[in-house]
mmCIF file with all atom_site columns, C-alpha atoms in Angstrom:
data_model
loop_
_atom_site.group_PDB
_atom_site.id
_atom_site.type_symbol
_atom_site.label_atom_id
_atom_site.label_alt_id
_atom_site.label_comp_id
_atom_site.label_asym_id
_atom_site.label_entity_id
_atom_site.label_seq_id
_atom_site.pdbx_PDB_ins_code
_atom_site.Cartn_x
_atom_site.Cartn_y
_atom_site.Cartn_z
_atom_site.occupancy
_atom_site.B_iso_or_equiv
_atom_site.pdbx_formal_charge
_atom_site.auth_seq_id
_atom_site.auth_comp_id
_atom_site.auth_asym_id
_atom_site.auth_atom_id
_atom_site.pdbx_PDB_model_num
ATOM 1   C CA . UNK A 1 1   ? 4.998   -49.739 0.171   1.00 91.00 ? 1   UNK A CA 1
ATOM 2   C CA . UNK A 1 2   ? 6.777   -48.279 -3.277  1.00 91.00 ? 2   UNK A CA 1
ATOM 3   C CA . UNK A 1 3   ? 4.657   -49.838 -6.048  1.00 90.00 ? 3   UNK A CA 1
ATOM 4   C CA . UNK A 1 4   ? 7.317   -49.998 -8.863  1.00 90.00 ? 4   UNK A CA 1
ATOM 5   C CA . UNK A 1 5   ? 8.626   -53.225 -10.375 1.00 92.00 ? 5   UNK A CA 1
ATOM 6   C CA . UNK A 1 6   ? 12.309  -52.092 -9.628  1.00 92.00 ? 6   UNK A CA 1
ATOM 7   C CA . UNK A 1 7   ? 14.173  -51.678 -6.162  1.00 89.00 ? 7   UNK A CA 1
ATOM 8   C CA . UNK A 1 8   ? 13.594  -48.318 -4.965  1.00 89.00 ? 8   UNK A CA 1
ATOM 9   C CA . UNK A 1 9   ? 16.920  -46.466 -3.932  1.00 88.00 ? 9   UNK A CA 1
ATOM 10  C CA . UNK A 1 10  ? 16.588  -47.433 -0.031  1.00 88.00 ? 10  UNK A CA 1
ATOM 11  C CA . UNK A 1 11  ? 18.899  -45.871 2.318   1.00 88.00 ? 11  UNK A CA 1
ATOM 12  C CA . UNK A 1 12  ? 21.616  -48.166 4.433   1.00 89.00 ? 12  UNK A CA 1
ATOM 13  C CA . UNK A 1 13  ? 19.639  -47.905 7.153   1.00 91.00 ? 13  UNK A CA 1
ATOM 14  C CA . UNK A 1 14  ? 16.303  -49.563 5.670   1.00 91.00 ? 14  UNK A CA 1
ATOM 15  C CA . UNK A 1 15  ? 15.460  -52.912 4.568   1.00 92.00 ? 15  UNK A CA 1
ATOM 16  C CA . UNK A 1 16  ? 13.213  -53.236 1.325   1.00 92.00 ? 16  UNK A CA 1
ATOM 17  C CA . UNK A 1 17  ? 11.260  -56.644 0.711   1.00 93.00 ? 17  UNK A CA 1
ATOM 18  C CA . UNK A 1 18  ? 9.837   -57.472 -3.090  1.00 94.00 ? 18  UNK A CA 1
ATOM 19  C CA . UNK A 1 19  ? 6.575   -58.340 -2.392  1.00 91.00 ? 19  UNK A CA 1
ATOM 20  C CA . UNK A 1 20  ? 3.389   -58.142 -5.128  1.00 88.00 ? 20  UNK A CA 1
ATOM 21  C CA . UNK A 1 21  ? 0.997   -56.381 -2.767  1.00 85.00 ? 21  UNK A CA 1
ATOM 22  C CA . UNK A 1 22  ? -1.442  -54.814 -5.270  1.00 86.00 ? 22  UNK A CA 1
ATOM 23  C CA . UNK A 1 23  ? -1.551  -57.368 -8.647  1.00 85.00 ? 23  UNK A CA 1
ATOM 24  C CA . UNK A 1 24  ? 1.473   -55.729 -9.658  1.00 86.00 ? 24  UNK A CA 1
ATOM 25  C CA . UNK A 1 25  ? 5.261   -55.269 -8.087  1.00 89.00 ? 25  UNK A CA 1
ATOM 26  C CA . UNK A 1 26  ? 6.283   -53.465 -5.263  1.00 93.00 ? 26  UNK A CA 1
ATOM 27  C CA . UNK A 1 27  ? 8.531   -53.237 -2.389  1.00 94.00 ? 27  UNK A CA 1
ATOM 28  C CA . UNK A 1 28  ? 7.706   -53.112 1.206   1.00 95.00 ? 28  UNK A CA 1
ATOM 29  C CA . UNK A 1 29  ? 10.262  -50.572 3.035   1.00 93.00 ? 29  UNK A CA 1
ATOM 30  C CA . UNK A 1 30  ? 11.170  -50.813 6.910   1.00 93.00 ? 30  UNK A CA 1
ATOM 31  C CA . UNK A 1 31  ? 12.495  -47.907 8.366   1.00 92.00 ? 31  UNK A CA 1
ATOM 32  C CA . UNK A 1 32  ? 13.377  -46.662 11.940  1.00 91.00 ? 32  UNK A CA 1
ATOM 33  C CA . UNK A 1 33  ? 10.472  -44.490 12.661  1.00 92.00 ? 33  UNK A CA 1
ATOM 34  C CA . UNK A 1 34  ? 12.499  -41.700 13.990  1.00 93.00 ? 34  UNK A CA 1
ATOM 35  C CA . UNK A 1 35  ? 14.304  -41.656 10.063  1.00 93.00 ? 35  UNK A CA 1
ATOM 36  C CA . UNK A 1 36  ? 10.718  -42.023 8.083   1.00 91.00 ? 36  UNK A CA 1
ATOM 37  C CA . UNK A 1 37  ? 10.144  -38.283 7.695   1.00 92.00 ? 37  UNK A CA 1
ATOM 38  C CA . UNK A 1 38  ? 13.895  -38.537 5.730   1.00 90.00 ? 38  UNK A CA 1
ATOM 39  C CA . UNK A 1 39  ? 12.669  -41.096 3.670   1.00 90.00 ? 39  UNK A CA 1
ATOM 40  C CA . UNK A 1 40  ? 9.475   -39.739 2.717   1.00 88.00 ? 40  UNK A CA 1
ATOM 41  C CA . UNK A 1 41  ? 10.944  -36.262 2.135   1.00 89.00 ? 41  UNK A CA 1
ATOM 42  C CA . UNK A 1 42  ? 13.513  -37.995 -0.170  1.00 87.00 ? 42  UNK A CA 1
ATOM 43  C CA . UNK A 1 43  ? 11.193  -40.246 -2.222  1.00 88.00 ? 43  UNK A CA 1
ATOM 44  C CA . UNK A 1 44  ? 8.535   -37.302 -2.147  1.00 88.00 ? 44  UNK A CA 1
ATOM 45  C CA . UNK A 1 45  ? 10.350  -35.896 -5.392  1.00 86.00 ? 45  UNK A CA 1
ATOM 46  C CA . UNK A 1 46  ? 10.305  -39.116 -7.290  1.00 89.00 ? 46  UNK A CA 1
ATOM 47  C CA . UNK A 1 47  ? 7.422   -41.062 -6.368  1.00 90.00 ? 47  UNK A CA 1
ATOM 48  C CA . UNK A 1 48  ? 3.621   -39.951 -6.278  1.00 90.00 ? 48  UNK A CA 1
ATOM 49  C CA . UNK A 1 49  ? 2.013   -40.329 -2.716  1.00 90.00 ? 49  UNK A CA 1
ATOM 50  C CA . UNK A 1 50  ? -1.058  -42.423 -2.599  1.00 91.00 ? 50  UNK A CA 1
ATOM 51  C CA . UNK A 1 51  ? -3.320  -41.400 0.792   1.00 92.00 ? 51  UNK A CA 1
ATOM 52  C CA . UNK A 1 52  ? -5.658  -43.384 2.008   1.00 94.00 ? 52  UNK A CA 1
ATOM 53  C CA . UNK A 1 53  ? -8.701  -42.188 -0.537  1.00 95.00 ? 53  UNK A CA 1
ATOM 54  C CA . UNK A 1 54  ? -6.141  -42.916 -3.469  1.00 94.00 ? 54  UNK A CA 1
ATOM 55  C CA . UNK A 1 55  ? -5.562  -46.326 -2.007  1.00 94.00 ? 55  UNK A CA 1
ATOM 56  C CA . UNK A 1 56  ? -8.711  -46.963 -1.854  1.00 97.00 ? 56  UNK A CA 1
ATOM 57  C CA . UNK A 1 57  ? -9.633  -46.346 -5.412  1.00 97.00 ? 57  UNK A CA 1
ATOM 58  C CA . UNK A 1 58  ? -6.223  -48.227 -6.477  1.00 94.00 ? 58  UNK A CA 1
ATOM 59  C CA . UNK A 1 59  ? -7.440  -50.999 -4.467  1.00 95.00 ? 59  UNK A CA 1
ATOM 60  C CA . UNK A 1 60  ? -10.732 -51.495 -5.909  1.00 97.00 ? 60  UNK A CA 1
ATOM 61  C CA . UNK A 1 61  ? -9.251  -50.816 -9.379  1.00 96.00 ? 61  UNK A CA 1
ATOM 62  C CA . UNK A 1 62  ? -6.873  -53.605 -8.793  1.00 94.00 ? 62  UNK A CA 1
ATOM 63  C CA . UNK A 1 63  ? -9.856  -55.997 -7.334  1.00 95.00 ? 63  UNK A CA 1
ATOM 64  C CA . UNK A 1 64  ? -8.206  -56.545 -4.030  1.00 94.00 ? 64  UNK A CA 1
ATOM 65  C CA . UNK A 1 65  ? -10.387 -57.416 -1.210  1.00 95.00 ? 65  UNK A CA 1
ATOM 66  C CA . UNK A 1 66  ? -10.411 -55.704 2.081   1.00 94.00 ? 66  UNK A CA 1
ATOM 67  C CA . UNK A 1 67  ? -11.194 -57.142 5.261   1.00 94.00 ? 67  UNK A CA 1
ATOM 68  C CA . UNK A 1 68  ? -14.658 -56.155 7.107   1.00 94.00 ? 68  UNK A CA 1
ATOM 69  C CA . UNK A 1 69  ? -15.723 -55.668 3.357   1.00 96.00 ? 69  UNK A CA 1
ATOM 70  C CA . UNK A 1 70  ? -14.886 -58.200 0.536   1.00 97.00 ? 70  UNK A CA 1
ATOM 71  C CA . UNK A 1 71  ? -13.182 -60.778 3.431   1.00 95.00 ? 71  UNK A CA 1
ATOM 72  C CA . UNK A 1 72  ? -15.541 -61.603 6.515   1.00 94.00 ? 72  UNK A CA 1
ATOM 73  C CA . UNK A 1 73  ? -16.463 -64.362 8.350   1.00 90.00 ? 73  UNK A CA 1
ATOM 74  C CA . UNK A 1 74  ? -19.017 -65.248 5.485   1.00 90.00 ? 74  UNK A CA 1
ATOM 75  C CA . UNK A 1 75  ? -16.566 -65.307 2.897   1.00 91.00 ? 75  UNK A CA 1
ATOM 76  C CA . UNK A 1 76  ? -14.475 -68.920 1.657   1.00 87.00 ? 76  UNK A CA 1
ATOM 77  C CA . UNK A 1 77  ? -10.989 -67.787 0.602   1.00 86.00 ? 77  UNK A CA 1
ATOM 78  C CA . UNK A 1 78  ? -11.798 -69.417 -3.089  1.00 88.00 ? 78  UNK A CA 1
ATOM 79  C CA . UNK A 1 79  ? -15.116 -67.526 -3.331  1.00 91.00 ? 79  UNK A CA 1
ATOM 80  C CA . UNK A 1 80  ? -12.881 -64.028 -2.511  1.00 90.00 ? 80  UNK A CA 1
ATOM 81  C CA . UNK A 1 81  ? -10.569 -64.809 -5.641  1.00 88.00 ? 81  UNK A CA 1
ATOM 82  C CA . UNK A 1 82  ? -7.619  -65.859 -2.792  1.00 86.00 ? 82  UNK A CA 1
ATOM 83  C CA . UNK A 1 83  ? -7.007  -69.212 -4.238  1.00 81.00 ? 83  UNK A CA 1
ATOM 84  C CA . UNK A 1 84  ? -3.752  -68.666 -6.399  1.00 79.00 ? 84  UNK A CA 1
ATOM 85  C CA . UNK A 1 85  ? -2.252  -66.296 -4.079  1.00 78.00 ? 85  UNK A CA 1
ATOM 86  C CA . UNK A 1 86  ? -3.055  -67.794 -0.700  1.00 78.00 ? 86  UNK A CA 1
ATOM 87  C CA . UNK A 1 87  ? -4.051  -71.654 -0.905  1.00 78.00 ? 87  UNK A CA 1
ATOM 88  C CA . UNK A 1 88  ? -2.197  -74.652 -0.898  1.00 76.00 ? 88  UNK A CA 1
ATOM 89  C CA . UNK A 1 89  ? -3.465  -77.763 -1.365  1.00 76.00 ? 89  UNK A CA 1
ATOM 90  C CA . UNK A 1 90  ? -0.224  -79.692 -0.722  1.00 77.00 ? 90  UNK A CA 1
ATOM 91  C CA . UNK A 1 91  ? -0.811  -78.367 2.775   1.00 76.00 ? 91  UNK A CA 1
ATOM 92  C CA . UNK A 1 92  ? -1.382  -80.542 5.741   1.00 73.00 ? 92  UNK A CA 1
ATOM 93  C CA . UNK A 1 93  ? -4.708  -80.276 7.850   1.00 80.00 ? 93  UNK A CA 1
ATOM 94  C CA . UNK A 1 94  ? -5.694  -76.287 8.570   1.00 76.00 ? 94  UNK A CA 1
ATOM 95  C CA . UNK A 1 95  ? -9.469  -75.415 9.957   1.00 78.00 ? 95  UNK A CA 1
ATOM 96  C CA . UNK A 1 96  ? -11.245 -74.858 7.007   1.00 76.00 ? 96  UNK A CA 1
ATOM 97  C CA . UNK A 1 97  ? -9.348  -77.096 4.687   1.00 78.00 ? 97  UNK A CA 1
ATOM 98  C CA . UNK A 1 98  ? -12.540 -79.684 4.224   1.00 78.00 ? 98  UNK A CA 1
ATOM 99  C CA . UNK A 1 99  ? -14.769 -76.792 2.384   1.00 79.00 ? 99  UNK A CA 1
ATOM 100 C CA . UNK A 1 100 ? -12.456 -75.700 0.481   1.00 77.00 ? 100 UNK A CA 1
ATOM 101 C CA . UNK A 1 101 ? -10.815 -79.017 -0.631  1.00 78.00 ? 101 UNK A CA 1
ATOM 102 C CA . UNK A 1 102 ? -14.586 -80.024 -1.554  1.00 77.00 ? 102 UNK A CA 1
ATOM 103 C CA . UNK A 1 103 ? -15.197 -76.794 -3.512  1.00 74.00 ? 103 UNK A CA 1
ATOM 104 C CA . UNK A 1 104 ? -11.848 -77.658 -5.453  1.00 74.00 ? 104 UNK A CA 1
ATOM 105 C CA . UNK A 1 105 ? -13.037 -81.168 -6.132  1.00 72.00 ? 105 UNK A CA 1
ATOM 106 C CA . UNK A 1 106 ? -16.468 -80.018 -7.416  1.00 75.00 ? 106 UNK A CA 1
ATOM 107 C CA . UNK A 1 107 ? -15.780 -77.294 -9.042  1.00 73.00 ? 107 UNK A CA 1
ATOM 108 C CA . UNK A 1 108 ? -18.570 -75.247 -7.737  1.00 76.00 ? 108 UNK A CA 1
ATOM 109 C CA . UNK A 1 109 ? -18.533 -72.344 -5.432  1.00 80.00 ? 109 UNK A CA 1
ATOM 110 C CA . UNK A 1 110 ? -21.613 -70.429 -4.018  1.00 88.00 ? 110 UNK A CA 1
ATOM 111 C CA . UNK A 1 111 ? -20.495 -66.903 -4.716  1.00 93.00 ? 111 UNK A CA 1
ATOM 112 C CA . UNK A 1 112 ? -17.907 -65.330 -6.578  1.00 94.00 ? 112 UNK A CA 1
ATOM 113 C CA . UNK A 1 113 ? -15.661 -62.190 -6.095  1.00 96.00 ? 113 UNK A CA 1
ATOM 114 C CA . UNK A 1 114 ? -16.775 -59.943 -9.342  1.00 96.00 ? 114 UNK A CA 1
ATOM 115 C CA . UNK A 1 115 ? -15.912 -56.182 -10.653 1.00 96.00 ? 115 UNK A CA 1
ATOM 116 C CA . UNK A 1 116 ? -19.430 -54.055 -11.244 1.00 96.00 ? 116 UNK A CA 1
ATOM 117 C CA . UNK A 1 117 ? -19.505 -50.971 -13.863 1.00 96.00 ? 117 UNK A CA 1
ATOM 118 C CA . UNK A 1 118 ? -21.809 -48.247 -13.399 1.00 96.00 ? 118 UNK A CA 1
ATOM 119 C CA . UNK A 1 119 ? -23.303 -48.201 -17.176 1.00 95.00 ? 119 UNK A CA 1
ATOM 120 C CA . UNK A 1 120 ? -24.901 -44.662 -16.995 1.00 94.00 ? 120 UNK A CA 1
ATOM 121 C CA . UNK A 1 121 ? -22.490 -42.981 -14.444 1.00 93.00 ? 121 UNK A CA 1
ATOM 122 C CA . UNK A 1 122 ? -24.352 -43.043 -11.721 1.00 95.00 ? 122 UNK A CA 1
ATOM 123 C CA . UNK A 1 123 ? -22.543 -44.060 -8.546  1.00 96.00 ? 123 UNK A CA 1
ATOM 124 C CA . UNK A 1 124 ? -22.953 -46.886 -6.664  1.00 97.00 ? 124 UNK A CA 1
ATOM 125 C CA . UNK A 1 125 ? -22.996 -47.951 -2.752  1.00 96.00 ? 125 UNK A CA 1
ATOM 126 C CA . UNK A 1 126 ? -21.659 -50.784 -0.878  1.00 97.00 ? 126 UNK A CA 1
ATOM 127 C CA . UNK A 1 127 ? -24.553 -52.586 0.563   1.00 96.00 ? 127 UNK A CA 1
ATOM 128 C CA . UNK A 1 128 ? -26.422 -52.265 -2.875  1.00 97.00 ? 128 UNK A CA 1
ATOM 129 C CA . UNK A 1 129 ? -27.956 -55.630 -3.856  1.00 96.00 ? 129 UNK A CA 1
ATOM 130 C CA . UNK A 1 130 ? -28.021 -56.785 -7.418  1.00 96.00 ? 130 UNK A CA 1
ATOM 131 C CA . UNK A 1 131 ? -30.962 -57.870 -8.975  1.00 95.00 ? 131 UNK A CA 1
ATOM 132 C CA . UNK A 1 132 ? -31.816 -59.291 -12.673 1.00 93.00 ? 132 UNK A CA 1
ATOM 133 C CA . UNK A 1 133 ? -33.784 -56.837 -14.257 1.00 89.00 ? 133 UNK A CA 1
ATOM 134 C CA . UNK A 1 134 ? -37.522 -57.131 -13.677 1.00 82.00 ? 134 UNK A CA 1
ATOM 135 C CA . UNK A 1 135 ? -37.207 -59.368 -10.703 1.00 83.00 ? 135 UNK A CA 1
ATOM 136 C CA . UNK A 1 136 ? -36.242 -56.924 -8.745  1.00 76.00 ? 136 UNK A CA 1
ATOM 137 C CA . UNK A 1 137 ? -37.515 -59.931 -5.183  1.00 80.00 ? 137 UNK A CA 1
ATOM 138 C CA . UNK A 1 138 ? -34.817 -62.178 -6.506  1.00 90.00 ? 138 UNK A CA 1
ATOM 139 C CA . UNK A 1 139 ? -31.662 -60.944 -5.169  1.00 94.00 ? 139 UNK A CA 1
ATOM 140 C CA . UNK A 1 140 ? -28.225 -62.775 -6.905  1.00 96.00 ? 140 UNK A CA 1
ATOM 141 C CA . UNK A 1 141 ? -25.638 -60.372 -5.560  1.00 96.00 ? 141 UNK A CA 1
ATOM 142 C CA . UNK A 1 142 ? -24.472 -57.488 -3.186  1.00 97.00 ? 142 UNK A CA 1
ATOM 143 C CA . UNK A 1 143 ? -21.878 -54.283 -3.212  1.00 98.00 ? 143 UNK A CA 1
ATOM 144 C CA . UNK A 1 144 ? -19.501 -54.164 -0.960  1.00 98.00 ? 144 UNK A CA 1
ATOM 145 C CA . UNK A 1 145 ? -17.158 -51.310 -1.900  1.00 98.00 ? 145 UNK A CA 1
ATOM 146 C CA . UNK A 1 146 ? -18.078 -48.729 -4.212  1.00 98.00 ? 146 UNK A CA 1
ATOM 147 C CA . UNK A 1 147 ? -15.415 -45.383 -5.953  1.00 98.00 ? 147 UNK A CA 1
ATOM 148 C CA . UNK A 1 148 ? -14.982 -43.124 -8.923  1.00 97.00 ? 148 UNK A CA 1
ATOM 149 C CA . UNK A 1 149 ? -11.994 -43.681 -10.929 1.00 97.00 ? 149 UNK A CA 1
ATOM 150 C CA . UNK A 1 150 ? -11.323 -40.896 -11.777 1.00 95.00 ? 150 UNK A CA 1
ATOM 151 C CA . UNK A 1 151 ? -8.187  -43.065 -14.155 1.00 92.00 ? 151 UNK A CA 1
ATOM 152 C CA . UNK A 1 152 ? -10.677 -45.221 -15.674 1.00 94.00 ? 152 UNK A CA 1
ATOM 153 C CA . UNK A 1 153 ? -13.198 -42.787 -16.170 1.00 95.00 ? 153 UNK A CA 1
ATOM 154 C CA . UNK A 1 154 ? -15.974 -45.056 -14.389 1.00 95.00 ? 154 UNK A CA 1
ATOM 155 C CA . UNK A 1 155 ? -18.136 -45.880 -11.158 1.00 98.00 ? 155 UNK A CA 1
ATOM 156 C CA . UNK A 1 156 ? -16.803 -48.887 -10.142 1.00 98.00 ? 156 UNK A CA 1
ATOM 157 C CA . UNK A 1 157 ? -17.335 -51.279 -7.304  1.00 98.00 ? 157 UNK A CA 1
ATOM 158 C CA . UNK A 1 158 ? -16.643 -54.798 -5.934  1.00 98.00 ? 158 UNK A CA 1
ATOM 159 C CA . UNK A 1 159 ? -18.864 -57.111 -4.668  1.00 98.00 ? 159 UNK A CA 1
ATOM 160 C CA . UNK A 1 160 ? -20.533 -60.469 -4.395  1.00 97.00 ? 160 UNK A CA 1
ATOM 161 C CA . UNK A 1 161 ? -22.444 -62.740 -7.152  1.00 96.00 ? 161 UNK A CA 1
ATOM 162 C CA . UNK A 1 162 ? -24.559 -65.765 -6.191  1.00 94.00 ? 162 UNK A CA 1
ATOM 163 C CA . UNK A 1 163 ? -24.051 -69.096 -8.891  1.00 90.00 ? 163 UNK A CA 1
ATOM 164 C CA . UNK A 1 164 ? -24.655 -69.357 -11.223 1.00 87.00 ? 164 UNK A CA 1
ATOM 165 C CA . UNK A 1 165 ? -25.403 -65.386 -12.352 1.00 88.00 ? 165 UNK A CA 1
ATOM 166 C CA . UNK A 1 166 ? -21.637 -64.907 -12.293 1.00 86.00 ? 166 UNK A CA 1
ATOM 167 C CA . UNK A 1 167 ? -21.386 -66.683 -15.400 1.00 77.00 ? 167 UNK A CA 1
ATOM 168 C CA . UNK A 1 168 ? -23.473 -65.256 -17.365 1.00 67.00 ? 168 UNK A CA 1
ATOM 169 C CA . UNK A 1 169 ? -24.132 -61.422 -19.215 1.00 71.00 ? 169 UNK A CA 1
ATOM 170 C CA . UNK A 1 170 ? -27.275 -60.847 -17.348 1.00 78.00 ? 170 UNK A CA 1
ATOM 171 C CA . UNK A 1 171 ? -29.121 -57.591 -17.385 1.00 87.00 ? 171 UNK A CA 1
ATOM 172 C CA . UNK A 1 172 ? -28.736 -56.609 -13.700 1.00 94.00 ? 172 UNK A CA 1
ATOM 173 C CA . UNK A 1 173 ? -29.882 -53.516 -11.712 1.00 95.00 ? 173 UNK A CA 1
ATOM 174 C CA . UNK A 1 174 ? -28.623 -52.275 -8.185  1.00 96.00 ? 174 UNK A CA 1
ATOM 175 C CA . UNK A 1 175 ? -30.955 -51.215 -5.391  1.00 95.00 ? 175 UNK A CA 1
ATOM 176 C CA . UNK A 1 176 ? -30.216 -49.375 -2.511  1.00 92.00 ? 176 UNK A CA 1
ATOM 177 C CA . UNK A 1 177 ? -32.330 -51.593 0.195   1.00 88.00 ? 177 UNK A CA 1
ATOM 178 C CA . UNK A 1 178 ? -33.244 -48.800 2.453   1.00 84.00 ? 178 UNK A CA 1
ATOM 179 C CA . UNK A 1 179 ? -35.122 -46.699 -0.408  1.00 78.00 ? 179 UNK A CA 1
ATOM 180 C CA . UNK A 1 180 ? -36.466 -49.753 -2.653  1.00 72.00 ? 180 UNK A CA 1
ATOM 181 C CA . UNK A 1 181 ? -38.691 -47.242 -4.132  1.00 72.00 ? 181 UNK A CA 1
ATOM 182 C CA . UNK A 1 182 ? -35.950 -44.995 -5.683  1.00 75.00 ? 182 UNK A CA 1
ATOM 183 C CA . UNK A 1 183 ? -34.303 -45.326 -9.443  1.00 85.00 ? 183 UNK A CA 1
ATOM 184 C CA . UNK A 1 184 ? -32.131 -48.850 -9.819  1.00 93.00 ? 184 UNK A CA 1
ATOM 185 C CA . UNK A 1 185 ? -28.873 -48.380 -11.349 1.00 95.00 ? 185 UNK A CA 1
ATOM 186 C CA . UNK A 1 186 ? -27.885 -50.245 -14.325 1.00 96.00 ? 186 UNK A CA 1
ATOM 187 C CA . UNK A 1 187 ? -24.292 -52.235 -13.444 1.00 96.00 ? 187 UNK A CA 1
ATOM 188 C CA . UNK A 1 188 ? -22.367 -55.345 -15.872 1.00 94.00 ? 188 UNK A CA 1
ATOM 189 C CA . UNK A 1 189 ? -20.263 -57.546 -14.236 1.00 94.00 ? 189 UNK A CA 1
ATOM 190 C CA . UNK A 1 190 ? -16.461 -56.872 -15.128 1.00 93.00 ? 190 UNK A CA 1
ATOM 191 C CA . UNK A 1 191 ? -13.189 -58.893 -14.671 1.00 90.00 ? 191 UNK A CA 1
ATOM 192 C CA . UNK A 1 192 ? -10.807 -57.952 -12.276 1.00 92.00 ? 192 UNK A CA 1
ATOM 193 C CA . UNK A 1 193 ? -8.904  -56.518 -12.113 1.00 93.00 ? 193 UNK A CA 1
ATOM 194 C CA . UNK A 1 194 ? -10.547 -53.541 -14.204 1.00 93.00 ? 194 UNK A CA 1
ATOM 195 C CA . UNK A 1 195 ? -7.246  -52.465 -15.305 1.00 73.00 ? 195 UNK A CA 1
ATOM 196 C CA . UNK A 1 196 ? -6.599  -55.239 -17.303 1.00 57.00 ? 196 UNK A CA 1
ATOM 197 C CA . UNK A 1 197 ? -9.984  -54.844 -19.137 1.00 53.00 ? 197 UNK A CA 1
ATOM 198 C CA . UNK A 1 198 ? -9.574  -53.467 -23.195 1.00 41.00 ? 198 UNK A CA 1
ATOM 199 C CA . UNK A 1 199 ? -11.982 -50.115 -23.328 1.00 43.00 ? 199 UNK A CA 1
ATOM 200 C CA . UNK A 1 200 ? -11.653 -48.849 -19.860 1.00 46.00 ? 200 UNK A CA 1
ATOM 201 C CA . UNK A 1 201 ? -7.375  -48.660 -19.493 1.00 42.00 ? 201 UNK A CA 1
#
C-alpha cells in the first residue's frame, strides 16, 4: 500500500488500485512476487517505509480498528465507527442486519469507538479499564490498543466507552486490572482520528 493521494509511478507489470485504506488516499499495488524486491528497491528512494511498529502507531493515530482488538465478536460494526465506510442500509437481508437496523432507528448504541490521551505522559495499556474518577468499582470503558506518537507528541490509545460516558467531558482514570493497587492514569476522550484534532497536529 503507497499512502499518497496521487498514482504512484507503477511499473507495466503491476496493477495499482485507489483505495482509502487509512482515512486518507492510497493505492494498493499488485506485483509478481518474484519482481517485488524491484519495486521496493525503486520506490525505496521516494517513499518512506512504514514496518509493522510504524503501522501500528499510524493506525491508531488514524483511529482504525484492528481485528482481535477494536473488531471482535463483541463488537456491532456501528459501535466500531464502521457505519459510513462499511454499512448499507439499502441492503437486502445479511445476519446481523436486525441489531443494527434497530440501533439506526433508535439512535442509541451501547458502546462507542473513542480516541484516549494520556494527560501526564504516562503510557497506557490495552486491557486498561476506564473509570470516572473516584469510582474507581464503576467501570464505563476499556483500552484496547495503546502507542507513543512519537508525531503527535502523545500516549495515545483506542478503546471502548459504555453510554452514555462517551458523551460527555468526564474526569476519567485508567487502571491496570491486574495491579488495582498501583497509580491510575489520567486519560480524556479524543476524536478520531487524532490527527484531525487542533493542538496535537
Amino acid at each position: 500500500h503507497v499512502a499518497v493521494p496521487d498514482a504512484p509511478p507503477v511499473p507495466s507489470f503491476c496493477r495499482a488500485i485507489r483505495i482509502n485504506r487509512f482515512r486518507r488516499a492510497g493505492w494498493d499495488v499488485w506485483v509478481e512476487m518474484a519482481r517485488r524486491d524491484e519495486v521496493f528497491a525503486q520506490w525505496s528512494a521516494q517513499y518512506s517505509f512504514c514496518d509493522d511498529a510504524c503501522l501500528e502507531v499510524f493506525r491508531i493515530e488514524q483511529g482504525i480498528g484492528r481485528w482481535n482488538r477494536e473488531f471482535t465478536e463483541e463488537i456491532i460494526p456501528v459501535e466500531a465507527g464502521l457505519e459510513e465506510s462499511s454499512i448499507d442500509y439499502e441492503k437486502g437481508c445479511y445476519i446481523g442486519q436486525e441489531v443494527i437496523s434497530r440501533m439506526k432507528i433508535s439512535g442509541q448504541r451501547h458502546k462507542k469507538l473513542c480516541g484516549f490521551i494520556s494527560l501526564y505522559d504516562v503510557p497506557l495499556e490495552p486491557g486498561m479499564k476506564i473509570f470516572p474518577m473516584g469510582e474507581e468499582q464503576k467501570e464505563v470503558g476499556w483500552i484496547t490498543s495503546a502507542v507513543h506518537s512519537k508525531r503527535l507528541g502523545k500516549e495515545i490509545a483506542l478503546g471502548y466507552m459504555k453510554r452514555p460516558f462517551y458523551h460527555a467531558p468526564y474526569r476519567l482514570n485508567a487502571i491496570n486490572p491486574e495491579n488495582r493497587e498501583g497509580p491510575a492514569v489520567r486519560v480524556e476522550i479524543a476524536d478520531l482520528p487524532f490527527t484531525g484534532q487542533s493542538g496535537i497536529d
